[in-house]
Amino acid sequence: MSVYPNNCSPVRKLFLDYWRYQLVGWYRENDNMNTAAENLNEILISKVSPKPIENVLYYSCGFGEGSTRCANLTGANVDQVYKNTWRAVRAQDINLNSKVNYFKSYLIDLPSNHYDCVIVNESISDFKDELAQIYRVLKPNGRFALSPLTVINLDKEVKWLIGEYHLSDPTFIIKETEQLFDVHEVVEFNESCFNTYNELATIFSTIDTEAGRYCYDNFIQRCELVSKGVWGKMLLTGIKK
């Protein structure tokens, strides 16, 4: 199986290669640094407070940074699910010694009523459908921390940056979540989103190659979209009804 998504352009492959190897390596070499991405993962983990005997589902992008952090901090049984099988394959290769199980499957393939906690740090494409799957896999009274990207206006620039993703506006996200869950908290996370993108742009600014420049430009544009209020991030927490 290819480690790249279908119809991946050469420059997109360069971007993904640098994300996998340069960026993941940078995080490993600087594991004592208080990074924005690390802060966000720790906030999400703290919201559901997994116990060592509990089953946790981590649904995110990246290559296992958040789920590995969760397993190490809590001692819980952590499963990782991706929306792309190619990303799951690369995460498993990168994190050979991790305690996390990297699924090569989608939410729909996971068992019902199995997880005590679900943590979502991902740009959800079909929010209503995927939220129903999150509800299905959670045990009764299971806890969740949901932090999706949000978008107000899907113009061409935004579509280019987010690729195949269709992001939902905050009002829709809150309404749909309240249909299935008791929502305890709704917080705007735009500052965290901006800080993460700005941090990534800073890292890629030091890589003087075509891929490095491409990645830098990409994350700078993401920062601009967050600053303009076009693109954002939010956090919802609660329990399954």
Coordinates of C-alpha atoms in Angstrom, one line a residue, residues 34-145:
N34 CA 6.4 23.3 26.1
T35 CA 5.0 23.2 22.6
A36 CA 1.6 24.5 21.6
A37 CA 0.5 21.2 20.1
E38 CA 1.6 19.4 23.3
N39 CA -0.3 21.8 25.4
L40 CA -3.5 21.2 23.4
N41 CA -3.2 17.5 23.7
E42 CA -2.7 17.7 27.5
I43 CA -5.8 20.0 27.8
L44 CA -7.9 17.5 25.9
I45 CA -6.6 14.6 28.0
S46 CA -7.2 16.4 31.2
K47 CA -10.8 17.1 30.2
V48 CA -11.7 13.4 30.2
S49 CA -9.2 12.3 32.9
P50 CA -8.6 8.7 31.7
K51 CA -7.9 6.0 34.4
P52 CA -5.4 3.3 33.9
I53 CA -8.0 0.6 33.5
E54 CA -10.1 2.5 31.0
N55 CA -10.3 2.3 27.2
V56 CA -9.6 5.5 25.4
L57 CA -10.2 6.3 21.7
Y58 CA -8.0 9.0 20.3
Y59 CA -9.2 10.3 16.9
S60 CA -6.7 12.8 15.5
C61 CA -4.5 13.7 12.6
G62 CA -0.7 13.9 13.1
F63 CA 1.3 10.7 13.6
G64 CA 0.4 9.5 17.1
E65 CA 1.8 12.4 19.1
G66 CA -1.4 13.0 21.1
S67 CA -2.4 9.3 21.7
T68 CA 1.2 8.4 22.7
R69 CA 1.1 11.3 25.2
C70 CA -2.2 10.1 26.5
A71 CA -1.0 6.5 27.0
N72 CA 2.2 7.7 28.8
L73 CA 0.5 10.2 31.1
T74 CA -2.5 8.1 32.1
G75 CA -1.6 4.4 31.7
A76 CA -5.0 3.9 30.0
N77 CA -5.6 1.5 27.1
V78 CA -5.4 3.9 24.2
D79 CA -6.5 3.1 20.6
Q80 CA -5.8 5.5 17.7
V81 CA -8.1 5.8 14.7
Y82 CA -7.5 7.8 11.5
K83 CA -9.6 8.8 8.6
N84 CA -6.8 7.6 6.3
T85 CA -5.3 4.2 6.3
W86 CA -2.0 5.6 4.9
R87 CA -1.6 7.8 7.9
A88 CA -2.2 4.9 10.2
V89 CA 0.5 2.9 8.5
R90 CA 3.0 5.8 8.8
A91 CA 2.1 6.3 12.5
Q92 CA 2.7 2.7 13.3
D93 CA 6.1 2.8 11.5
I94 CA 7.2 6.0 13.4
N95 CA 6.0 4.8 16.8
L96 CA 7.3 1.3 16.9
N97 CA 7.7 1.2 20.7
S98 CA 4.5 3.1 21.6
K99 CA 1.8 1.5 23.8
V100 CA -0.9 2.8 21.5
N101 CA -2.7 0.6 19.0
Y102 CA -2.8 2.2 15.6
F103 CA -5.9 1.1 13.7
K104 CA -5.9 0.9 10.0
S105 CA -9.6 1.5 9.9
Y106 CA -12.3 4.1 10.3
L107 CA -14.7 4.9 13.1
I108 CA -17.4 2.7 11.6
D109 CA -15.2 -0.4 12.1
L110 CA -14.8 0.0 15.8
P111 CA -16.9 -1.8 18.4
S112 CA -20.0 -0.3 20.0
N113 CA -20.2 0.7 23.7
H114 CA -16.5 0.0 24.1
Y115 CA -14.7 3.2 25.1
D116 CA -14.9 5.0 28.4
C117 CA -13.4 8.2 26.8
V118 CA -13.1 9.6 23.3
I119 CA -10.7 12.4 22.5
V120 CA -11.1 14.1 19.1
N121 CA -8.5 16.5 17.7
E122 CA -9.2 16.4 14.0
S123 CA -10.8 18.3 11.2
I124 CA -14.0 16.3 10.8
S125 CA -15.3 16.0 7.3
D126 CA -18.9 14.8 7.7
F127 CA -19.6 16.0 11.2
K128 CA -23.1 14.6 11.7
D129 CA -22.2 11.1 10.6
E130 CA -18.9 10.9 12.4
L131 CA -20.5 12.3 15.6
A132 CA -23.0 9.5 15.5
Q133 CA -20.1 7.0 15.3
I134 CA -18.4 8.6 18.3
Y135 CA -21.7 8.2 20.2
R136 CA -21.9 4.6 19.1
V137 CA -18.5 3.6 20.3
L138 CA -18.8 5.3 23.7
K139 CA -20.1 3.4 26.7
P140 CA -23.2 4.8 28.5
N141 CA -22.1 8.0 30.4
G142 CA -18.8 7.9 28.5
R143 CA -16.8 11.1 28.5
F144 CA -15.7 13.0 25.4
A145 CA -13.4 16.0 24.6

